[in-house]
XYZ file of C-alpha atoms in Angstrom:
692
model
C 0.318 0.174 0.360
C 1.060 3.639 -0.978
C 1.703 6.457 1.379
C -0.715 8.038 0.083
C -3.551 5.332 0.599
C -2.186 4.786 4.286
C -2.400 8.293 4.672
C -6.589 8.087 3.537
C -6.898 5.927 5.233
C -5.629 6.737 8.875
C -7.658 10.181 8.476
C -10.154 8.202 7.647
C -9.845 5.541 9.996
C -8.873 8.522 13.079
C -12.480 10.312 11.492
C -14.451 7.005 12.304
C -13.044 6.856 15.886
C -13.388 10.237 16.453
C -17.248 10.096 15.445
C -18.039 6.893 17.000
C -15.713 8.351 20.166
C -18.289 11.057 20.221
C -20.883 9.782 19.384
C -20.901 7.193 22.635
C -19.746 10.006 24.887
C -22.722 12.683 23.310
C -25.592 9.254 23.473
C -24.454 8.906 27.076
C -24.712 12.626 28.107
C -27.354 13.853 25.345
C -29.594 10.316 25.858
C -28.875 10.103 29.681
C -29.924 13.964 30.374
C -32.861 13.208 28.218
C -33.456 9.556 30.080
C -33.047 11.913 33.417
C -35.688 14.457 32.182
C -38.212 11.679 31.185
C -38.058 9.662 34.974
C -38.458 13.653 36.431
C -41.011 13.838 34.347
C -42.956 10.646 34.600
C -42.122 10.603 38.373
C -44.535 14.238 38.642
C -47.491 12.803 37.170
C -47.723 9.613 39.339
C -47.640 11.898 42.203
C -49.971 13.666 40.237
C -51.720 10.710 40.071
C -51.772 10.013 43.397
C -53.304 12.966 44.211
C -55.887 11.895 42.599
C -56.629 9.887 44.131
C -55.669 10.929 47.097
C -58.563 14.104 46.240
C -61.480 11.415 45.210
C -60.828 10.264 48.932
C -61.290 13.208 49.861
C -64.188 14.253 48.781
C -65.836 10.800 49.932
C -64.134 12.816 53.433
C -66.164 15.752 52.613
C -68.983 13.646 52.555
C -68.732 11.707 55.803
C -67.764 14.758 57.473
C -71.571 15.991 56.456
C -73.912 12.893 57.686
C -71.464 12.197 60.613
C -71.481 15.584 62.485
C -75.135 15.327 62.023
C -78.084 15.963 64.760
C -80.138 13.511 62.705
C -77.055 10.692 62.198
C -76.364 11.030 65.673
C -80.936 10.307 66.061
C -80.405 7.696 63.743
C -78.167 5.257 65.382
C -80.134 5.125 67.925
C -84.319 4.940 66.332
C -83.551 3.784 63.346
C -85.792 6.126 62.260
C -87.116 5.527 58.155
C -87.950 9.040 57.948
C -84.325 9.479 58.300
C -83.435 6.669 55.633
C -86.780 8.083 53.196
C -85.386 11.508 53.476
C -81.701 10.904 52.893
C -80.230 8.147 51.940
C -82.018 7.581 48.310
C -80.850 7.222 45.056
C -80.236 10.051 44.410
C -77.443 10.156 47.208
C -75.842 7.562 45.933
C -75.631 8.890 42.351
C -74.875 13.037 42.822
C -72.195 11.323 45.629
C -71.374 8.669 43.291
C -70.970 6.405 46.057
C -71.602 1.955 46.123
C -71.870 1.538 50.076
C -72.570 3.668 52.927
C -72.450 2.177 55.900
C -74.166 2.821 59.598
C -72.125 0.829 62.617
C -72.793 1.836 66.192
C -70.100 2.096 69.198
C -69.547 -1.938 69.247
C -69.587 -2.104 65.609
C -73.192 -3.631 64.952
C -75.185 -2.520 61.470
C -77.696 0.089 62.074
C -77.899 0.508 57.771
C -75.785 -0.956 55.638
C -76.756 -0.617 51.615
C -74.486 -0.752 48.299
C -75.882 0.279 45.190
C -74.315 -0.374 41.430
C -74.002 2.782 39.965
C -73.809 2.215 36.710
C -77.454 0.233 36.181
C -78.815 3.386 39.159
C -79.964 0.523 41.384
C -79.748 -1.312 44.369
C -77.344 -4.702 44.468
C -77.230 -6.947 47.273
C -74.207 -6.016 49.837
C -72.287 -9.236 50.668
C -72.280 -10.624 54.539
C -67.668 -11.084 53.779
C -68.009 -7.352 52.095
C -70.744 -6.150 55.136
C -68.268 -7.686 57.886
C -64.688 -5.946 56.734
C -66.844 -3.129 56.096
C -68.000 -2.627 59.506
C -64.301 -2.776 60.764
C -63.791 0.291 59.922
C -62.808 2.391 62.221
C -62.400 6.001 62.415
C -58.312 7.113 63.305
C -59.032 7.750 66.554
C -61.103 4.852 67.349
C -64.096 6.914 69.133
C -63.684 10.129 70.542
C -65.331 13.105 69.593
C -62.795 14.036 67.997
C -61.770 11.064 65.662
C -60.998 12.318 62.632
C -61.951 10.333 59.756
C -60.339 7.390 58.459
C -60.072 7.080 54.855
C -57.498 5.006 52.263
C -58.062 2.484 50.095
C -60.266 -1.043 51.191
C -59.199 -4.100 49.207
C -62.623 -6.624 49.704
C -63.511 -9.653 47.767
C -65.532 -8.184 44.817
C -62.448 -5.377 44.217
C -60.729 -2.726 45.040
C -62.888 0.386 47.029
C -61.673 3.973 48.062
C -63.193 4.363 51.545
C -63.966 6.945 54.590
C -65.092 6.582 58.014
C -65.669 9.017 60.603
C -67.562 8.909 64.307
C -71.229 10.134 64.561
C -71.368 13.209 66.583
C -74.384 15.895 67.048
C -73.558 18.560 64.410
C -71.399 20.441 67.207
C -69.229 17.319 66.907
C -69.135 17.603 71.258
C -71.063 14.816 71.975
C -69.508 11.736 72.638
C -69.850 8.939 69.660
C -72.124 6.341 68.914
C -71.288 5.036 65.792
C -69.072 4.808 62.759
C -70.802 6.071 59.169
C -68.787 4.906 56.322
C -68.915 5.349 52.554
C -67.225 4.316 50.014
C -66.749 3.886 46.225
C -65.548 0.856 43.509
C -61.932 1.951 42.057
C -63.576 0.821 38.641
C -62.736 1.315 35.529
C -65.381 3.987 35.663
C -63.414 5.328 37.809
C -60.625 4.916 37.046
C -61.396 6.682 33.247
C -62.733 9.772 35.482
C -59.422 9.648 37.636
C -57.873 9.596 34.040
C -59.448 12.713 32.886
C -59.445 14.867 35.530
C -55.693 14.909 36.175
C -55.171 13.926 32.280
C -52.898 11.030 33.227
C -53.448 7.616 31.056
C -53.171 6.178 34.861
C -54.440 1.788 35.719
C -55.020 0.010 39.093
C -54.086 -3.033 39.958
C -54.913 -5.078 43.051
C -51.321 -5.442 45.625
C -52.224 -9.770 45.886
C -54.634 -10.100 42.367
C -53.614 -11.312 39.417
C -51.228 -8.507 37.811
C -50.121 -7.761 34.205
C -46.979 -8.715 33.595
C -44.974 -4.924 33.235
C -47.043 -5.331 37.035
C -45.475 -8.037 38.293
C -41.971 -6.379 36.735
C -42.139 -3.591 38.597
C -43.460 -4.956 41.763
C -40.082 -6.376 43.543
C -38.901 -2.558 43.468
C -42.302 -1.086 45.223
C -42.373 -1.825 48.919
C -42.680 1.572 50.762
C -45.066 4.111 49.266
C -43.336 6.645 48.656
C -41.302 4.679 46.122
C -41.128 5.447 42.614
C -40.032 2.611 39.491
C -39.962 4.123 36.028
C -38.922 1.591 33.162
C -39.526 1.557 29.238
C -42.857 -0.237 27.417
C -41.196 0.237 24.459
C -39.320 2.616 22.120
C -43.180 5.241 22.360
C -44.402 4.603 26.092
C -43.095 4.783 29.198
C -44.019 3.946 32.445
C -44.251 4.835 36.491
C -45.679 2.704 39.119
C -46.502 3.428 42.923
C -47.926 1.471 45.294
C -51.034 3.041 48.099
C -51.477 1.100 50.991
C -54.723 0.289 52.571
C -56.309 1.873 55.296
C -54.069 -0.803 57.451
C -50.962 0.575 55.917
C -50.026 -2.456 53.331
C -49.505 -2.467 50.323
C -53.142 -2.891 48.356
C -53.320 -0.447 44.891
C -50.695 -0.672 42.358
C -51.338 2.486 40.341
C -49.022 3.361 36.509
C -48.986 5.607 34.623
C -48.277 5.618 31.370
C -47.391 8.164 29.077
C -45.779 8.830 25.683
C -41.734 9.200 25.496
C -42.230 12.729 23.917
C -38.750 13.310 25.226
C -36.974 10.572 24.982
C -37.949 11.134 21.793
C -36.316 14.420 20.943
C -33.386 14.090 22.726
C -32.610 11.269 20.626
C -34.099 13.069 17.555
C -31.484 15.578 18.822
C -28.436 13.172 18.963
C -29.170 12.473 15.651
C -28.786 15.243 13.822
C -25.929 16.127 16.333
C -24.572 13.139 13.949
C -25.532 14.190 11.281
C -23.590 17.594 11.112
C -20.967 15.545 12.980
C -20.296 13.738 10.440
C -20.628 16.140 7.846
C -18.373 18.151 9.745
C -16.083 15.143 9.686
C -16.192 14.737 5.689
C -15.232 18.097 5.173
C -12.656 17.884 8.215
C -11.396 15.104 6.130
C -11.459 15.984 3.001
C -9.368 19.309 3.842
C -6.801 17.662 5.673
C -6.035 14.417 2.767
C -5.762 18.397 0.809
C -3.640 20.117 3.059
C -1.558 16.400 3.294
C -1.756 15.990 -0.374
C -0.086 19.513 -1.104
C 2.371 19.719 1.766
C 4.074 15.858 2.345
C 2.504 13.634 -0.505
C 3.097 15.266 -3.450
C 6.380 16.438 -2.126
C 7.236 12.998 -1.681
C 6.509 11.664 -4.537
C 8.873 14.510 -6.127
C 11.189 13.520 -3.990
C 10.866 9.833 -4.693
C 10.338 10.459 -7.960
C 14.440 12.348 -7.850
C 15.503 9.130 -6.271
C 14.692 7.021 -8.900
C 16.000 8.821 -11.976
C 19.145 9.029 -9.389
C 18.485 5.231 -9.479
C 18.148 5.142 -13.143
C 21.108 6.805 -14.609
C 23.153 6.404 -11.447
C 23.795 10.081 -11.754
C 24.948 11.550 -8.348
C 25.670 14.810 -9.306
C 21.751 15.166 -9.660
C 20.313 17.070 -6.069
C 16.791 16.627 -4.806
C 14.806 20.059 -4.670
C 14.796 21.958 -1.406
C 12.076 24.032 -0.920
C 11.081 25.329 2.560
C 11.838 25.175 6.444
C 10.291 21.954 7.389
C 11.077 18.111 7.700
C 10.558 17.035 4.304
C 12.831 20.054 3.240
C 16.182 18.778 6.474
C 15.737 15.363 4.869
C 16.140 16.463 1.565
C 19.080 18.332 2.487
C 20.398 15.338 3.898
C 19.333 13.683 0.998
C 22.007 15.787 -1.086
C 24.729 15.953 1.613
C 24.686 11.912 1.099
C 24.789 12.248 -2.468
C 27.528 14.579 -2.632
C 29.798 12.009 0.095
C 28.200 9.243 -2.046
C 29.574 11.593 -4.918
C 33.460 12.203 -3.742
C 33.252 8.944 -2.187
C 32.233 7.198 -5.998
C 35.223 9.729 -7.191
C 37.278 8.763 -5.025
C 37.091 4.860 -5.244
C 37.068 5.514 -9.229
C 40.542 6.983 -7.930
C 41.371 4.263 -6.116
C 40.975 1.844 -8.635
C 43.112 4.068 -11.182
C 45.574 4.543 -8.524
C 48.230 4.217 -5.606
C 46.997 4.808 -2.451
C 50.747 5.228 -1.049
C 52.580 6.898 -3.757
C 49.901 8.536 -6.117
C 50.615 6.630 -9.194
C 48.340 4.909 -11.456
C 48.296 1.381 -10.217
C 48.746 -1.922 -11.974
C 45.493 -2.053 -12.987
C 45.288 0.852 -14.683
C 48.623 0.655 -15.559
C 47.403 -3.412 -17.812
C 44.131 -0.978 -19.217
C 46.839 1.672 -20.995
C 48.875 -1.653 -22.404
C 45.617 -3.088 -23.755
C 45.082 -0.163 -25.425
C 49.233 0.822 -26.988
C 48.328 -2.819 -28.328
C 44.991 -1.761 -30.182
C 47.424 1.526 -31.010
C 48.741 1.689 -34.754
C 51.844 4.881 -32.337
C 54.689 3.267 -30.756
C 55.560 2.439 -27.137
C 57.923 2.346 -24.460
C 58.065 0.547 -21.482
C 60.127 1.505 -18.446
C 60.882 -0.510 -15.410
C 62.073 0.257 -12.737
C 63.120 -1.072 -9.523
C 63.927 -0.727 -5.097
C 66.645 -2.089 -4.097
C 66.857 -3.886 -0.938
C 63.046 -2.541 -0.100
C 62.073 -5.672 1.532
C 65.659 -5.083 3.613
C 64.888 -2.302 4.461
C 61.280 -2.942 5.707
C 62.624 -5.946 7.974
C 65.206 -4.001 9.903
C 63.794 -0.536 9.293
C 59.997 -1.402 9.578
C 57.644 -0.818 6.018
C 57.463 2.703 7.207
C 61.162 3.168 6.312
C 60.433 1.504 2.853
C 57.530 3.806 2.464
C 59.476 6.667 2.502
C 61.547 5.301 -0.429
C 58.657 4.161 -2.225
C 57.741 7.682 -1.955
C 61.273 8.996 -3.198
C 60.212 7.074 -6.072
C 57.652 7.869 -7.160
C 58.449 11.918 -7.125
C 61.823 10.459 -8.789
C 60.046 9.340 -11.693
C 58.134 12.370 -11.957
C 60.486 14.485 -12.327
C 62.478 11.872 -14.631
C 60.048 11.235 -17.364
C 57.660 13.435 -19.686
C 54.323 15.036 -18.882
C 52.520 12.330 -20.704
C 54.018 9.262 -19.805
C 52.083 6.080 -17.718
C 53.757 6.199 -14.515
C 52.395 2.991 -12.403
C 53.426 1.283 -9.373
C 53.415 -2.003 -10.742
C 54.144 -4.267 -7.708
C 55.299 -4.241 -4.316
C 58.963 -2.746 -4.951
C 58.478 -2.310 -8.992
C 57.297 0.566 -10.577
C 56.261 0.642 -14.372
C 57.018 3.817 -16.878
C 54.345 3.741 -20.805
C 55.345 5.748 -23.666
C 55.254 7.102 -27.032
C 56.492 7.881 -29.915
C 59.775 8.614 -27.649
C 63.502 7.597 -29.329
C 65.907 5.669 -27.850
C 68.288 8.058 -27.176
C 64.962 10.255 -24.791
C 64.649 6.493 -23.061
C 67.597 6.478 -22.393
C 68.230 9.169 -21.262
C 64.749 9.099 -18.482
C 66.683 6.035 -17.541
C 69.807 7.638 -16.907
C 67.845 10.576 -15.263
C 66.146 7.572 -13.050
C 69.410 6.267 -11.493
C 70.804 9.748 -11.196
C 67.751 10.809 -9.100
C 67.947 7.798 -6.865
C 71.331 8.811 -5.373
C 70.222 12.305 -5.158
C 67.302 11.219 -3.338
C 68.313 10.166 0.431
C 67.265 10.813 3.821
C 69.169 13.063 4.825
C 66.823 12.330 8.958
C 66.866 8.427 8.164
C 70.068 7.618 6.458
C 67.678 6.128 3.948
C 69.992 5.745 0.720
C 67.422 5.367 -2.423
C 69.160 2.841 -5.661
C 67.052 1.455 -8.475
C 67.645 -0.662 -10.956
C 66.308 0.328 -14.574
C 65.112 -1.457 -17.491
C 63.369 -0.853 -20.415
C 61.963 -2.129 -24.044
C 61.302 -0.179 -27.322
C 58.499 -1.657 -29.843
C 59.803 -1.728 -33.654
C 57.976 -0.974 -36.566
C 56.734 -4.667 -37.046
C 55.541 -5.440 -33.575
C 53.414 -3.234 -31.024
C 52.731 -5.949 -28.384
C 52.925 -4.235 -25.360
C 53.038 -7.657 -23.548
C 55.761 -8.334 -24.416
C 57.290 -4.922 -24.585
C 56.712 -5.704 -20.794
C 59.026 -8.832 -20.205
C 61.791 -7.757 -22.511
C 61.873 -4.101 -20.411
C 61.435 -6.553 -16.768
C 63.913 -8.656 -17.927
C 66.961 -5.702 -18.645
C 66.084 -4.779 -15.160
C 67.167 -7.725 -13.797
C 70.579 -7.813 -15.579
C 70.944 -3.990 -14.493
C 69.637 -5.092 -10.422
C 72.426 -8.411 -10.677
C 75.236 -5.610 -12.000
C 75.098 -3.407 -9.255
C 73.566 -6.065 -6.763
C 76.862 -5.760 -5.250
C 77.733 -2.261 -4.335
C 73.961 -1.967 -4.105
C 73.964 -3.870 -0.604
C 77.172 -2.545 0.540
C 75.096 1.191 0.198
C 72.697 -0.805 2.445
C 75.344 -2.057 4.650
C 76.191 2.217 5.243
C 72.573 3.046 5.366
C 71.995 0.622 8.410
C 74.565 2.013 9.723
C 73.535 5.018 9.781
C 70.098 4.734 11.254
C 72.079 2.652 13.985
C 74.405 5.887 14.700
C 70.912 8.177 14.998
C 69.648 4.944 17.551
C 72.536 4.512 19.992
C 74.889 5.711 21.264
C 77.967 4.641 18.607
C 78.115 8.860 17.804
C 79.924 8.697 22.045
C 82.181 6.510 21.436
C 80.900 3.412 22.143
C 82.195 1.629 19.078
C 85.320 3.109 18.700
C 85.810 2.276 22.570
C 84.206 -1.475 22.401
C 86.971 -2.068 19.150
C 89.879 -0.487 20.978
C 88.486 -3.148 24.272
C 88.407 -6.176 21.621
C 91.692 -5.881 20.479
C 92.931 -5.597 23.416
C 92.297 -8.470 24.701
C 92.211 -10.022 21.206
C 96.221 -9.321 21.338
C 96.281 -11.149 24.728
C 95.078 -13.942 23.869
C 97.021 -13.988 20.494
C 95.089 -13.418 18.122
C 96.210 -12.878 13.974
C 95.632 -9.689 12.569
C 93.334 -10.966 9.889
C 91.048 -12.180 12.845
C 90.962 -9.409 14.613
C 89.967 -6.818 11.663
C 86.821 -9.609 11.788
C 86.588 -8.836 15.479
C 86.583 -5.884 14.918
C 83.976 -4.831 12.108
C 81.548 -7.271 15.031
C 82.208 -4.834 17.354
C 81.128 -2.580 14.903
C 77.878 -4.522 13.595
C 77.099 -6.267 16.649
C 73.725 -3.754 18.020
C 72.900 -3.818 14.262
C 69.570 -5.227 14.795
C 68.535 -2.286 17.094
C 67.298 -0.667 13.801
C 64.369 -2.649 13.975
C 62.869 -1.828 17.816
C 60.996 0.974 18.189
C 62.410 4.086 20.461
C 60.605 4.297 23.473
C 61.178 0.826 24.269
C 65.621 1.922 22.979
C 65.956 5.147 24.701
C 62.919 3.555 28.484
C 65.169 5.165 30.855
C 63.359 2.969 33.904
C 63.242 -1.280 33.259
C 61.604 -2.816 30.748
C 58.379 -4.733 31.186
C 58.546 -9.026 30.544
C 56.983 -7.879 27.181
C 59.356 -5.134 26.294
C 61.824 -6.848 27.038
C 61.286 -9.717 24.728
C 61.108 -7.148 21.499
C 64.364 -6.254 22.715
C 65.800 -9.511 22.631
C 64.987 -9.885 18.907
C 67.311 -7.512 18.222
C 69.852 -10.825 17.906
C 67.710 -12.190 15.931
C 66.975 -9.369 13.623
C 70.961 -8.149 13.327
C 71.620 -11.904 12.241
C 68.965 -11.413 9.704
C 70.716 -8.143 8.396
C 74.481 -9.571 8.554
C 73.138 -12.419 6.523
C 71.209 -10.137 3.805
C 74.445 -7.754 3.502
C 77.753 -10.224 1.126
C 80.080 -7.132 3.371
C 78.475 -9.177 7.435
C 77.470 -12.715 6.237
C 80.971 -13.817 7.674
C 79.641 -11.752 11.500
C 76.043 -13.408 10.924
C 76.064 -15.739 12.983
C 78.145 -14.046 15.863
C 75.395 -10.973 15.818
C 72.810 -13.990 16.586
C 74.625 -15.617 19.535
C 76.414 -12.384 21.048
C 74.130 -12.289 23.714
C 74.278 -16.069 25.039
C 75.749 -16.949 28.368
C 78.276 -19.332 29.922
C 76.161 -20.792 31.680
C 73.491 -20.668 29.185
C 70.832 -18.545 30.717
C 71.434 -16.203 27.555
C 69.172 -15.822 24.364
C 68.521 -16.459 21.994
C 69.725 -19.620 21.658
C 70.743 -20.851 25.289
C 74.593 -21.788 24.449
C 76.769 -22.790 27.001
C 80.450 -22.444 27.911
C 82.574 -22.969 24.641
C 79.387 -23.873 23.036
C 79.848 -19.795 22.008
C 82.156 -18.703 19.597
C 85.003 -17.032 21.053
C 84.596 -13.463 19.202
C 80.936 -13.649 21.079
C 82.794 -14.122 25.045
C 85.398 -11.058 24.115
C 82.669 -8.303 22.883
C 80.516 -9.702 26.074
C 82.814 -8.529 28.536
C 84.396 -5.810 26.883
C 80.353 -4.744 25.823
C 79.565 -5.314 30.234
C 82.250 -3.494 30.715
C 81.842 -0.456 28.689
C 78.546 -0.040 29.749
C 79.183 0.011 32.953
C 81.145 2.137 32.897
C 79.613 4.827 30.733
C 76.659 6.989 30.197
C 72.844 5.322 29.949
C 69.160 6.067 29.370
C 68.303 3.708 31.884
C 70.980 3.931 34.480
C 74.414 6.782 35.392
C 77.485 4.767 35.128
C 79.990 3.105 38.190
C 83.426 3.247 38.702
C 86.192 1.383 36.947
C 87.276 -0.985 41.055
C 83.022 -0.885 41.060
C 82.988 -2.262 37.054
C 85.646 -5.002 37.383
C 84.112 -6.806 40.971
C 81.055 -6.931 39.063
C 82.881 -9.278 36.008
C 84.455 -10.998 38.713
C 81.178 -11.263 40.042
C 79.492 -12.977 37.058
C 82.521 -15.412 35.891
C 81.476 -18.487 35.623
C 77.736 -17.222 34.513
C 77.593 -15.261 32.227
C 81.517 -14.441 31.015
C 84.302 -17.080 30.236
C 86.327 -17.847 33.695
C 89.737 -17.724 31.868
C 88.732 -14.697 29.801
C 87.650 -12.772 32.310
C 90.516 -12.607 34.422
C 92.799 -11.254 31.568
C 90.313 -8.730 30.595
C 90.423 -7.703 34.015
C 94.023 -8.017 33.564
C 93.644 -5.099 30.652
C 91.764 -2.661 31.831
C 93.057 -2.914 35.765
C 96.230 -1.332 33.621
C 93.886 1.388 31.392
C 93.942 4.903 32.623
């Protein structure tokens, strides 16, 4: 999936998530708020319905108060006269007061008069004994006192629920003792329910607490345990109901009342939420479109341009192309960083191309480029000439003075070749110590002159600081008109160069020996007369023991070059003022083997190579590097060991001050038979004792 599609998908998903979050939040806030309003409204209406029922009970109370506190009623309890019945308890009374029953009882609860009336048929109906007994059992609120209040409320009867009021019968002044109870009742039937509903303008319904209840009443019943509680529950999406319970005159649950109303408030809240969601969706779509457009302009199109430019760079393989940089944001920074990377890669590419054609040490062309030029020359009609030059003794310099010294000679050789050859010459380092030059249309005299300048330049290019002397063997070949085989010319020039190397190899090696001697003078103590004193001491000892003049000359040469291997020891170890570590001692001891290799490589020193290797062996076998002992050690090495030790003790060294002659002689005698030949030690002590 491309970044553009990913961005659009992310925006769409984010907007959807935002919309859903806002929707559910709004639903929780708005709808729940309207549900609370709906609940509050239905609870208020339930209370209105209860008040409507209580108002009906209040009308009965008025009837009871009017009739119970009346002298005629007071006398009727005593005499039960028919005239009272005929004048007052007629059908019109029941119809006008909407009464279903009137009961008079005396103070003992005996029924004096009772009559039931059917308001629908407008005629008297029999009063069941069980109903009459229940009605007769109702008493006023405070018993039978003259000031007893009216007991009104709901009474559950076998044939239904009845709204009743019962008051004490007394005189018109209300001061005489009560002679009985007057009770008036009205059934809570369908007609009464409709009349109360119309009066309170609510859809109400009744059900007996202990009767057969509709399903929704049954669901509400567990939540109604007291008169003050109201339970609200939606019937469906269109209607909501509020329930409460009315107690009977004895305080027990008797009547369940339900108020049913349309869910106008809830639907209004739902409609507001729907409008809100629609507007939110439209705003989200507009916001998403604007965001995608801005993202396209500010990011995606620029990224596409960057990607296209990078593809073009990849396709053309051209690192010189640069990305457009516009603005100061992260994309501009990215483009700038890519441009910096391209510049770095371009530089690295140019560097690699250069390194692919040039030698890193000398800056000349390398062998691969030279061979390309040879291949081109083979196809060319031009006459070509090849010069081959070799640095003499480079391996020996590397092994003794280190590769850093050898690198100096190689760079000097490159400078000599550049100065000696014409500008159009192809000069290359062809191997480790070998150089090659390719020229075109040059005469034999010119080529010979170039070779001569190369040799002369090598002699003049000696390094004064290190004492290195550059010596080069040179060979050349010139193509004839019959052949232009550059490969054959290279082989011919190479053979010529090796012949030149053989002709002056001895003088070259002598030159190298002198170079090493100069290097040793720089790194050792010869400038302080160490070599001269050693030569004098070994000549005195050799003469004393009867060596020939030839042996004495060899012994003096050995004294001069015995430490030639120190040219390969680092200065930090060679000139360290303190004691050497075990690792440094091992490096220092390697100078015997280095010197042996140098002497073996130089014909002038070959005959002392074995002595150079063994000049640190001890008489008791604890020396190095071979662990020889006694007369296994060459005589020359035993002589040099005494002279070198004495001179080292009596002269300044970096690691200690000189000691007196007496102390040096005592040290020699102490180590006779250990480090030194005991016989030679006594002879040497006799010689140095006589020295000033």
